[in-house]
Amino acid sequence: MTFDLTRHPHRRYNALLDEWILVSPHRTNRPWQGGVEKLPLDRRSRYDPKCYLCPGNTRANGERNPEYESTFAFINDFAAVLPDVPPAQTGGESLFRARSVRGEARVLCFSPRHDLTLAEMSLGEIRLVADLWAAQTSELGARYCWVQVFENRGDMMGASNPHPHGQIWATDRLGAIAAREDQQQRAYQERNGTNLLRDYAHQEGQIGERCVLENASWLVVAPYWAVWPFETLLLPKSPVRCLPDLGDGQRNDLAAILKGLLVKYDNLFEVSFPYSMGWHGAPYDGADNAHWQLHAHFFPPLLRSATVKKFMVGYEMLAEAQRDITPEEAASRLRQASEVHFKLR
Ligand code: H2U
Ligand code: ZN
């Protein structure tokens, strides 16, 4: 019997995080007795008087949003991190260590329209979101070494409101995952003299089977080591360290590839596809950071229908992450999904 990645259980290495994931491709044809129902179309109005993100409305802290016409950023009224925390370390090197953290959290409204999602916005409007991400990152990067741009979309991912929005949290320490990516990219650069994610994008482009979308500046792949069923990684084709470094053409291409990917996601199960996405770029720590390459992760939880999600439980909480459908199969299904949104058909 010869080993076959499409049939035999195996573990794959995540080069970006230095961890392993269990893949069980033989299980994809096991019987399924759960629901596979389609969800009714989510019809929202362009403006919701009760939405705390709509233009002109009052938020939880009593402040009123301006009548914004494109994007709008404000300080999170329930921020998880705060700028005025006294620097402190407690517990030394003991089992009870703590370190103070300083930071800022903001909410980023992508559009004044309550009824849209990024997938349904125009290229020009998505481009303005890219500009907002870049401008916010550079402003916060002047004060904090780590700036995390992200979006939680959909109830399933805990988004508190369907109004198109994301968040940005900046901190004076790298988060644990960011630190591991930093470490892995640095080690790769030292060992090989080349950049981990640029080598990876180049090789995925040549192999092709995990590629989902591509344009002049960007490549979307279902990464070799993906954990979530339809997880993707968005990579620039040329060296880019962080969002503010993106040029005009790269930002327009970003809008196009984002739209393409998000429409495909929505079309997969004909639902506004839930996900958490976010950007990773070089830390603002004053170092040269040539080992860094900007990228975005998309982690969607759905597995086989608009309502059936993957749970990270049992073995995954205790040993390591596991998936059934291979990234190659997921990429193929995403390639086949239409780039015309199902609501427009
Ligand atoms: P999520 O949908 O990803 O939870 O983001 C919405 C954020 O908006 C959330 O972090 C904040 C919440 O703290 N928020 C405000 O800042 N003001 C409000 O009036 C309500 C919610
Ligand atoms: Zn709204």
mmCIF file of C-alpha atoms and ligand atoms in Angstrom:
data_model
loop_
_atom_site.group_PDB
_atom_site.id
_atom_site.type_symbol
_atom_site.label_atom_id
_atom_site.label_comp_id
_atom_site.label_asym_id
_atom_site.label_seq_id
_atom_site.Cartn_x
_atom_site.Cartn_y
_atom_site.Cartn_z
ATOM 1 C CA MET A 1 0.000 0.000 0.000
ATOM 2 C CA THR A 2 1.458 3.405 -0.921
ATOM 3 C CA PHE A 3 0.771 6.427 1.243
ATOM 4 C CA ASP A 4 -1.790 8.806 -0.292
ATOM 5 C CA LEU A 5 -2.530 12.285 1.121
ATOM 6 C CA THR A 6 -6.032 12.148 -0.374
ATOM 7 C CA ARG A 7 -6.958 8.865 1.391
ATOM 8 C CA HIS A 8 -4.815 8.228 4.449
ATOM 9 C CA PRO A 9 -4.898 9.954 7.828
ATOM 10 C CA HIS A 10 -1.848 12.168 8.230
ATOM 11 C CA ARG A 11 -0.507 15.179 10.077
ATOM 12 C CA ARG A 12 0.495 18.389 8.328
ATOM 13 C CA TYR A 13 2.981 20.938 9.570
ATOM 14 C CA ASN A 14 1.984 24.592 9.963
ATOM 15 C CA ALA A 15 5.211 26.419 9.095
ATOM 16 C CA LEU A 16 3.830 29.766 10.229
ATOM 17 C CA LEU A 17 2.908 28.611 13.748
ATOM 18 C CA ASP A 18 5.219 25.615 14.251
ATOM 19 C CA GLU A 19 2.364 23.241 15.031
ATOM 20 C CA TRP A 20 0.735 20.175 13.519
ATOM 21 C CA ILE A 21 -2.785 19.383 12.391
ATOM 22 C CA LEU A 22 -4.427 15.977 11.919
ATOM 23 C CA VAL A 23 -6.088 15.405 8.515
ATOM 24 C CA SER A 24 -8.602 12.559 8.068
ATOM 25 C CA PRO A 25 -9.572 12.662 4.367
ATOM 26 C CA HIS A 26 -11.138 9.160 4.437
ATOM 27 C CA ARG A 27 -13.904 10.453 6.724
ATOM 28 C CA THR A 28 -15.529 12.876 4.281
ATOM 29 C CA ASN A 29 -17.920 10.205 3.017
ATOM 30 C CA ARG A 30 -19.178 9.186 6.466
ATOM 31 C CA PRO A 31 -22.978 9.381 6.906
ATOM 32 C CA TRP A 32 -24.438 12.679 8.018
ATOM 33 C CA GLN A 33 -27.840 12.828 9.715
ATOM 34 C CA GLY A 34 -27.739 16.418 10.859
ATOM 35 C CA GLY A 35 -29.575 19.311 9.250
ATOM 36 C CA VAL A 36 -28.590 20.740 5.875
ATOM 37 C CA GLU A 37 -31.375 23.310 5.575
ATOM 38 C CA LYS A 38 -30.965 26.582 3.699
ATOM 39 C CA LEU A 39 -31.509 29.742 5.661
ATOM 40 C CA PRO A 40 -34.114 32.290 4.619
ATOM 41 C CA LEU A 41 -32.655 35.410 3.002
ATOM 42 C CA ASP A 42 -31.568 37.920 5.604
ATOM 43 C CA ARG A 43 -33.420 41.090 4.621
ATOM 44 C CA ARG A 44 -32.337 44.178 6.495
ATOM 45 C CA SER A 45 -33.181 47.801 5.875
ATOM 46 C CA ARG A 46 -30.541 50.325 4.809
ATOM 47 C CA TYR A 47 -30.937 52.102 8.122
ATOM 48 C CA ASP A 48 -31.878 50.647 11.502
ATOM 49 C CA PRO A 49 -32.877 53.187 14.171
ATOM 50 C CA LYS A 50 -31.854 50.706 16.893
ATOM 51 C CA CYS A 51 -28.382 49.947 15.458
ATOM 52 C CA TYR A 52 -25.542 51.510 17.435
ATOM 53 C CA LEU A 53 -23.369 51.683 14.297
ATOM 54 C CA CYS A 54 -25.759 53.395 11.878
ATOM 55 C CA PRO A 55 -25.046 57.076 11.079
ATOM 56 C CA GLY A 56 -26.664 59.564 13.458
ATOM 57 C CA ASN A 57 -27.543 56.937 16.087
ATOM 58 C CA THR A 58 -26.596 57.046 19.749
ATOM 59 C CA ARG A 59 -24.210 54.459 21.131
ATOM 60 C CA ALA A 60 -24.203 52.692 24.522
ATOM 61 C CA ASN A 61 -22.078 55.420 26.126
ATOM 62 C CA GLY A 62 -24.461 58.170 25.016
ATOM 63 C CA GLU A 63 -22.265 59.468 22.186
ATOM 64 C CA ARG A 64 -23.880 60.137 18.805
ATOM 65 C CA ASN A 65 -22.376 58.791 15.566
ATOM 66 C CA PRO A 66 -21.841 61.454 12.889
ATOM 67 C CA GLU A 67 -23.827 61.267 9.629
ATOM 68 C CA TYR A 68 -20.846 59.465 8.066
ATOM 69 C CA GLU A 69 -20.959 58.730 4.340
ATOM 70 C CA SER A 70 -18.238 56.136 3.788
ATOM 71 C CA THR A 71 -16.245 54.693 6.713
ATOM 72 C CA PHE A 72 -16.163 55.688 10.382
ATOM 73 C CA ALA A 73 -13.862 54.702 13.274
ATOM 74 C CA PHE A 74 -14.513 55.291 16.973
ATOM 75 C CA ILE A 75 -13.014 54.194 20.297
ATOM 76 C CA ASN A 76 -14.699 50.991 21.491
ATOM 77 C CA ASP A 77 -17.047 51.918 24.334
ATOM 78 C CA PHE A 78 -16.266 48.576 25.979
ATOM 79 C CA ALA A 79 -12.576 48.399 25.068
ATOM 80 C CA ALA A 80 -10.716 45.252 26.130
ATOM 81 C CA VAL A 81 -7.471 47.201 26.432
ATOM 82 C CA LEU A 82 -6.883 50.682 27.833
ATOM 83 C CA PRO A 83 -4.200 53.321 27.243
ATOM 84 C CA ASP A 84 -3.698 54.363 30.866
ATOM 85 C CA VAL A 85 -2.416 51.341 32.750
ATOM 86 C CA PRO A 86 0.574 51.701 35.081
ATOM 87 C CA PRO A 87 3.529 49.592 33.853
ATOM 88 C CA ALA A 88 3.945 46.629 36.189
ATOM 89 C CA GLN A 89 5.226 43.091 36.472
ATOM 90 C CA THR A 90 4.117 40.883 39.296
ATOM 91 C CA GLY A 91 5.062 37.365 40.326
ATOM 92 C CA GLY A 92 8.612 37.570 38.903
ATOM 93 C CA GLU A 93 9.454 34.224 37.264
ATOM 94 C CA SER A 94 7.069 32.315 39.520
ATOM 95 C CA LEU A 95 3.997 30.281 38.589
ATOM 96 C CA PHE A 96 1.890 33.399 39.170
ATOM 97 C CA ARG A 97 3.306 35.933 36.706
ATOM 98 C CA ALA A 98 1.397 38.897 35.373
ATOM 99 C CA ARG A 99 2.414 41.801 33.136
ATOM 100 C CA SER A 100 0.528 45.041 32.544
ATOM 101 C CA VAL A 101 -0.728 45.793 29.010
ATOM 102 C CA ARG A 102 -1.425 49.166 27.469
ATOM 103 C CA GLY A 103 -3.563 49.475 24.373
ATOM 104 C CA GLU A 104 -6.460 50.951 22.474
ATOM 105 C CA ALA A 105 -9.493 49.348 20.830
ATOM 106 C CA ARG A 106 -11.567 50.892 18.084
ATOM 107 C CA VAL A 107 -14.612 49.887 16.082
ATOM 108 C CA LEU A 108 -14.420 50.385 12.305
ATOM 109 C CA CYS A 109 -17.682 50.892 10.419
ATOM 110 C CA PHE A 110 -17.205 49.772 6.817
ATOM 111 C CA SER A 111 -20.273 51.493 5.376
ATOM 112 C CA PRO A 112 -23.171 53.715 6.453
ATOM 113 C CA ARG A 113 -25.499 51.060 4.968
ATOM 114 C CA HIS A 114 -26.886 48.709 7.616
ATOM 115 C CA ASP A 115 -27.946 46.125 5.022
ATOM 116 C CA LEU A 116 -24.592 45.495 3.312
ATOM 117 C CA THR A 117 -21.656 43.195 3.959
ATOM 118 C CA LEU A 118 -18.127 43.587 2.598
ATOM 119 C CA ALA A 119 -19.055 40.960 -0.011
ATOM 120 C CA GLU A 120 -21.913 43.130 -1.268
ATOM 121 C CA MET A 121 -20.102 46.465 -1.261
ATOM 122 C CA SER A 122 -18.676 47.986 -4.466
ATOM 123 C CA LEU A 123 -14.966 47.828 -5.288
ATOM 124 C CA GLY A 124 -14.674 51.561 -4.591
ATOM 125 C CA GLU A 125 -16.285 51.140 -1.175
ATOM 126 C CA ILE A 126 -14.091 48.146 -0.285
ATOM 127 C CA ARG A 127 -11.052 50.164 -1.358
ATOM 128 C CA LEU A 128 -12.031 52.794 1.233
ATOM 129 C CA VAL A 129 -12.112 50.060 3.879
ATOM 130 C CA ALA A 130 -8.564 49.048 2.855
ATOM 131 C CA ASP A 131 -7.530 52.709 3.202
ATOM 132 C CA LEU A 132 -9.144 52.851 6.645
ATOM 133 C CA TRP A 133 -7.330 49.683 7.786
ATOM 134 C CA ALA A 134 -4.021 51.157 6.555
ATOM 135 C CA ALA A 135 -4.543 54.629 8.061
ATOM 136 C CA GLN A 136 -5.645 53.252 11.443
ATOM 137 C CA THR A 137 -2.717 50.824 11.493
ATOM 138 C CA SER A 138 -0.189 53.534 10.819
ATOM 139 C CA GLU A 139 -1.699 55.884 13.396
ATOM 140 C CA LEU A 140 -1.801 53.246 16.148
ATOM 141 C CA GLY A 141 1.546 51.774 15.045
ATOM 142 C CA ALA A 142 3.171 55.062 16.081
ATOM 143 C CA ARG A 143 2.245 54.268 19.703
ATOM 144 C CA TYR A 144 1.930 50.480 19.925
ATOM 145 C CA CYS A 145 4.087 47.630 18.633
ATOM 146 C CA TRP A 146 1.190 45.361 17.641
ATOM 147 C CA VAL A 147 -1.862 46.527 15.701
ATOM 148 C CA GLN A 148 -4.482 43.835 15.134
ATOM 149 C CA VAL A 149 -7.099 44.560 12.464
ATOM 150 C CA PHE A 150 -9.929 42.021 12.416
ATOM 151 C CA GLU A 151 -13.554 41.376 11.580
ATOM 152 C CA ASN A 152 -15.997 38.971 13.233
ATOM 153 C CA ARG A 153 -18.810 38.373 10.781
ATOM 154 C CA GLY A 154 -22.103 36.743 11.664
ATOM 155 C CA ASP A 155 -23.818 35.554 14.852
ATOM 156 C CA MET A 156 -21.920 32.283 14.670
ATOM 157 C CA MET A 157 -18.658 34.170 15.183
ATOM 158 C CA GLY A 158 -20.071 36.290 17.961
ATOM 159 C CA ALA A 159 -20.542 39.505 15.970
ATOM 160 C CA SER A 160 -22.820 41.675 18.048
ATOM 161 C CA ASN A 161 -24.436 43.472 15.141
ATOM 162 C CA PRO A 162 -24.992 42.756 11.411
ATOM 163 C CA HIS A 163 -24.011 46.318 10.421
ATOM 164 C CA PRO A 164 -20.770 45.887 8.384
ATOM 165 C CA HIS A 165 -17.942 46.574 10.817
ATOM 166 C CA GLY A 166 -14.612 45.353 12.081
ATOM 167 C CA GLN A 167 -12.345 46.146 14.968
ATOM 168 C CA ILE A 168 -8.779 47.152 15.642
ATOM 169 C CA TRP A 169 -6.921 46.464 18.875
ATOM 170 C CA ALA A 170 -3.456 47.902 19.396
ATOM 171 C CA THR A 171 -1.217 46.732 22.256
ATOM 172 C CA ASP A 172 2.269 47.351 23.587
ATOM 173 C CA ARG A 173 3.004 43.585 23.425
ATOM 174 C CA LEU A 174 2.729 41.066 20.611
ATOM 175 C CA GLY A 175 -0.114 38.609 21.140
ATOM 176 C CA ALA A 176 0.919 34.964 21.514
ATOM 177 C CA ILE A 177 0.016 33.994 17.924
ATOM 178 C CA ALA A 178 1.660 37.094 16.481
ATOM 179 C CA ALA A 179 4.814 36.317 18.460
ATOM 180 C CA ARG A 180 4.928 32.780 17.074
ATOM 181 C CA GLU A 181 4.520 34.014 13.486
ATOM 182 C CA ASP A 182 7.291 36.533 14.126
ATOM 183 C CA GLN A 183 9.554 33.820 15.496
ATOM 184 C CA GLN A 184 8.828 31.368 12.655
ATOM 185 C CA GLN A 185 9.360 33.927 9.887
ATOM 186 C CA ARG A 186 12.581 35.109 11.520
ATOM 187 C CA ALA A 187 13.942 31.570 11.917
ATOM 188 C CA TYR A 188 13.097 30.729 8.296
ATOM 189 C CA GLN A 189 14.825 33.874 7.013
ATOM 190 C CA GLU A 190 17.928 33.124 9.091
ATOM 191 C CA ARG A 191 18.046 29.513 7.917
ATOM 192 C CA ASN A 192 17.272 30.019 4.230
ATOM 193 C CA GLY A 193 18.099 33.648 3.497
ATOM 194 C CA THR A 194 14.645 34.034 1.920
ATOM 195 C CA ASN A 195 11.184 35.021 3.152
ATOM 196 C CA LEU A 196 8.875 32.251 4.411
ATOM 197 C CA LEU A 197 5.569 33.554 3.046
ATOM 198 C CA ARG A 198 7.036 34.825 -0.225
ATOM 199 C CA ASP A 199 8.577 31.386 -0.855
ATOM 200 C CA TYR A 200 5.269 29.814 0.186
ATOM 201 C CA ALA A 201 3.165 32.004 -2.151
ATOM 202 C CA HIS A 202 5.554 31.365 -5.028
ATOM 203 C CA GLN A 203 5.431 27.596 -4.526
ATOM 204 C CA GLU A 204 1.647 27.491 -4.052
ATOM 205 C CA GLY A 205 1.319 29.487 -7.296
ATOM 206 C CA GLN A 206 3.357 26.840 -9.112
ATOM 207 C CA ILE A 207 1.534 23.870 -7.551
ATOM 208 C CA GLY A 208 -1.880 25.453 -8.141
ATOM 209 C CA GLU A 209 -4.161 22.946 -6.422
ATOM 210 C CA ARG A 210 -4.699 25.031 -3.282
ATOM 211 C CA CYS A 211 -5.059 28.361 -5.135
ATOM 212 C CA VAL A 212 -8.512 29.931 -4.960
ATOM 213 C CA LEU A 213 -8.069 33.330 -6.606
ATOM 214 C CA GLU A 214 -5.282 35.420 -8.016
ATOM 215 C CA ASN A 215 -4.777 38.883 -9.497
ATOM 216 C CA ALA A 216 -1.774 41.083 -10.329
ATOM 217 C CA SER A 217 -0.962 41.822 -6.664
ATOM 218 C CA TRP A 218 -2.554 39.065 -4.579
ATOM 219 C CA LEU A 219 -3.005 35.326 -4.191
ATOM 220 C CA VAL A 220 -5.620 33.480 -2.094
ATOM 221 C CA VAL A 221 -4.842 29.908 -1.068
ATOM 222 C CA ALA A 222 -6.404 27.291 1.172
ATOM 223 C CA PRO A 223 -3.195 26.866 3.162
ATOM 224 C CA TYR A 224 -1.568 23.431 3.235
ATOM 225 C CA TRP A 225 -1.930 23.452 7.031
ATOM 226 C CA ALA A 226 -5.465 24.964 7.207
ATOM 227 C CA VAL A 227 -7.503 24.022 10.282
ATOM 228 C CA TRP A 228 -10.978 25.406 9.479
ATOM 229 C CA PRO A 229 -12.806 23.644 6.597
ATOM 230 C CA PHE A 230 -12.731 26.670 4.264
ATOM 231 C CA GLU A 231 -9.877 28.592 5.832
ATOM 232 C CA THR A 232 -7.887 30.782 3.424
ATOM 233 C CA LEU A 233 -4.741 32.862 3.456
ATOM 234 C CA LEU A 234 -4.458 36.084 1.423
ATOM 235 C CA LEU A 235 -0.897 36.868 0.347
ATOM 236 C CA PRO A 236 0.675 39.765 -1.565
ATOM 237 C CA LYS A 237 2.753 38.725 -4.572
ATOM 238 C CA SER A 238 5.550 41.205 -3.894
ATOM 239 C CA PRO A 239 7.332 42.125 -0.653
ATOM 240 C CA VAL A 240 5.007 44.095 1.665
ATOM 241 C CA ARG A 241 5.626 44.375 5.410
ATOM 242 C CA CYS A 242 2.453 46.046 6.609
ATOM 243 C CA LEU A 243 -0.881 47.482 5.471
ATOM 244 C CA PRO A 244 0.267 51.144 5.277
ATOM 245 C CA ASP A 245 3.003 50.077 2.790
ATOM 246 C CA LEU A 246 0.408 48.998 0.201
ATOM 247 C CA GLY A 247 0.471 51.192 -2.905
ATOM 248 C CA ASP A 248 -2.506 52.478 -4.865
ATOM 249 C CA GLY A 249 -2.589 49.599 -7.363
ATOM 250 C CA GLN A 250 -2.185 46.986 -4.616
ATOM 251 C CA ARG A 251 -5.110 48.513 -2.698
ATOM 252 C CA ASN A 252 -7.381 48.446 -5.742
ATOM 253 C CA ASP A 253 -6.337 44.847 -6.398
ATOM 254 C CA LEU A 254 -7.006 44.089 -2.741
ATOM 255 C CA ALA A 255 -10.571 45.359 -3.055
ATOM 256 C CA ALA A 256 -11.076 43.148 -6.108
ATOM 257 C CA ILE A 257 -9.681 39.972 -4.581
ATOM 258 C CA LEU A 258 -11.531 40.533 -1.289
ATOM 259 C CA LYS A 259 -14.787 40.939 -3.151
ATOM 260 C CA GLY A 260 -14.062 37.826 -5.234
ATOM 261 C CA LEU A 261 -13.259 35.712 -2.184
ATOM 262 C CA LEU A 262 -16.157 36.910 -0.033
ATOM 263 C CA VAL A 263 -18.695 36.416 -2.835
ATOM 264 C CA LYS A 264 -17.399 32.879 -3.352
ATOM 265 C CA TYR A 265 -17.706 32.259 0.386
ATOM 266 C CA ASP A 266 -21.326 33.507 0.384
ATOM 267 C CA ASN A 267 -22.137 31.355 -2.648
ATOM 268 C CA LEU A 268 -20.773 28.165 -1.129
ATOM 269 C CA PHE A 269 -23.881 27.573 1.029
ATOM 270 C CA GLU A 270 -25.965 30.537 -0.190
ATOM 271 C CA VAL A 271 -25.680 32.332 3.099
ATOM 272 C CA SER A 272 -23.833 35.403 4.297
ATOM 273 C CA PHE A 273 -20.740 33.361 5.196
ATOM 274 C CA PRO A 274 -19.643 33.813 8.825
ATOM 275 C CA TYR A 275 -15.930 34.181 9.547
ATOM 276 C CA SER A 276 -13.269 35.825 11.613
ATOM 277 C CA MET A 277 -10.641 37.470 9.461
ATOM 278 C CA GLY A 278 -7.660 39.587 10.319
ATOM 279 C CA TRP A 279 -4.380 41.066 9.145
ATOM 280 C CA HIS A 280 -0.882 40.203 10.295
ATOM 281 C CA GLY A 281 1.913 42.615 9.426
ATOM 282 C CA ALA A 282 5.357 43.436 10.767
ATOM 283 C CA PRO A 283 5.361 44.709 14.358
ATOM 284 C CA TYR A 284 6.047 48.386 14.989
ATOM 285 C CA ASP A 285 9.084 47.690 17.147
ATOM 286 C CA GLY A 286 11.671 49.770 15.308
ATOM 287 C CA ALA A 287 13.406 46.662 13.902
ATOM 288 C CA ASP A 288 13.998 46.087 10.184
ATOM 289 C CA ASN A 289 11.608 43.085 10.054
ATOM 290 C CA ALA A 290 12.638 41.930 6.564
ATOM 291 C CA HIS A 291 11.474 38.455 7.612
ATOM 292 C CA TRP A 292 7.866 39.688 7.683
ATOM 293 C CA GLN A 293 5.345 39.466 4.870
ATOM 294 C CA LEU A 294 1.880 41.015 5.265
ATOM 295 C CA HIS A 295 -1.026 38.566 5.038
ATOM 296 C CA ALA A 296 -4.666 38.090 6.029
ATOM 297 C CA HIS A 297 -6.240 34.978 7.533
ATOM 298 C CA PHE A 298 -9.880 34.015 6.984
ATOM 299 C CA PHE A 299 -11.282 31.500 9.487
ATOM 300 C CA PRO A 300 -14.868 30.528 8.569
ATOM 301 C CA PRO A 301 -16.539 27.970 10.858
ATOM 302 C CA LEU A 302 -19.042 26.440 8.389
ATOM 303 C CA LEU A 303 -18.503 22.836 7.363
ATOM 304 C CA ARG A 304 -21.279 21.431 5.218
ATOM 305 C CA SER A 305 -24.227 23.826 5.071
ATOM 306 C CA ALA A 306 -25.437 27.250 6.113
ATOM 307 C CA THR A 307 -26.028 25.959 9.642
ATOM 308 C CA VAL A 308 -23.573 23.114 10.268
ATOM 309 C CA LYS A 309 -20.345 24.420 11.719
ATOM 310 C CA LYS A 310 -17.162 22.723 12.705
ATOM 311 C CA PHE A 311 -16.662 22.444 16.453
ATOM 312 C CA MET A 312 -13.170 22.595 17.920
ATOM 313 C CA VAL A 313 -13.815 20.115 20.717
ATOM 314 C CA GLY A 314 -12.615 16.836 22.202
ATOM 315 C CA TYR A 315 -9.395 15.743 20.539
ATOM 316 C CA GLU A 316 -8.819 19.280 19.277
ATOM 317 C CA MET A 317 -9.014 20.850 22.718
ATOM 318 C CA LEU A 318 -6.845 18.135 24.154
ATOM 319 C CA ALA A 319 -4.372 17.011 21.497
ATOM 320 C CA GLU A 320 -4.379 18.985 18.231
ATOM 321 C CA ALA A 321 -6.678 20.423 15.570
ATOM 322 C CA GLN A 322 -8.239 17.988 13.098
ATOM 323 C CA ARG A 323 -10.034 18.292 9.765
ATOM 324 C CA ASP A 324 -11.782 15.889 7.373
ATOM 325 C CA ILE A 325 -12.140 17.680 4.015
ATOM 326 C CA THR A 326 -8.640 18.406 2.697
ATOM 327 C CA PRO A 327 -7.492 21.958 1.897
ATOM 328 C CA GLU A 328 -7.114 20.815 -1.734
ATOM 329 C CA GLU A 329 -10.790 19.785 -1.845
ATOM 330 C CA ALA A 330 -11.855 23.031 -0.124
ATOM 331 C CA ALA A 331 -9.845 25.083 -2.641
ATOM 332 C CA SER A 332 -11.445 23.215 -5.516
ATOM 333 C CA ARG A 333 -14.949 23.917 -4.172
ATOM 334 C CA LEU A 334 -14.114 27.581 -3.684
ATOM 335 C CA ARG A 335 -12.663 27.824 -7.210
ATOM 336 C CA GLN A 336 -15.898 26.374 -8.579
ATOM 337 C CA ALA A 337 -18.123 28.747 -6.580
ATOM 338 C CA SER A 338 -19.469 31.617 -8.671
ATOM 339 C CA GLU A 339 -18.130 35.157 -8.401
ATOM 340 C CA VAL A 340 -21.659 36.534 -8.910
ATOM 341 C CA HIS A 341 -23.365 36.916 -5.543
ATOM 342 C CA PHE A 342 -26.325 34.547 -5.062
ATOM 343 C CA LYS A 343 -28.565 37.441 -3.991
ATOM 344 C CA LEU A 344 -28.092 38.963 -7.450
ATOM 345 C CA ARG A 345 -28.959 35.789 -9.342
HETATM 346 P P1 H2U B 1 -18.268 42.786 17.416
HETATM 347 O O1 H2U B 1 -19.534 42.779 16.597
HETATM 348 O O2 H2U B 1 -17.123 42.102 16.722
HETATM 349 O O3 H2U B 1 -18.524 42.279 18.798
HETATM 350 O O4 H2U B 1 -17.807 44.315 17.565
HETATM 351 C C1 H2U B 1 -18.647 45.315 18.025
HETATM 352 C C2 H2U B 1 -17.965 46.122 19.096
HETATM 353 O O5 H2U B 1 -18.706 47.301 19.301
HETATM 354 C C3 H2U B 1 -17.882 45.413 20.437
HETATM 355 O O6 H2U B 1 -16.540 45.181 20.754
HETATM 356 C C4 H2U B 1 -18.573 47.703 20.638
HETATM 357 C C5 H2U B 1 -18.536 46.408 21.415
HETATM 358 O O7 H2U B 1 -17.722 46.562 22.560
HETATM 359 N N1 H2U B 1 -19.681 48.606 20.966
HETATM 360 C C6 H2U B 1 -19.416 49.934 21.218
HETATM 361 O O8 H2U B 1 -18.252 50.339 21.218
HETATM 362 N N2 H2U B 1 -20.473 50.809 21.454
HETATM 363 C C7 H2U B 1 -21.777 50.421 21.494
HETATM 364 O O9 H2U B 1 -22.645 51.255 21.657
HETATM 365 C C8 H2U B 1 -22.134 48.996 21.377
HETATM 366 C C9 H2U B 1 -21.015 48.058 21.001
HETATM 367 ZN ZN ZN B 2 -26.665 49.839 11.345
#
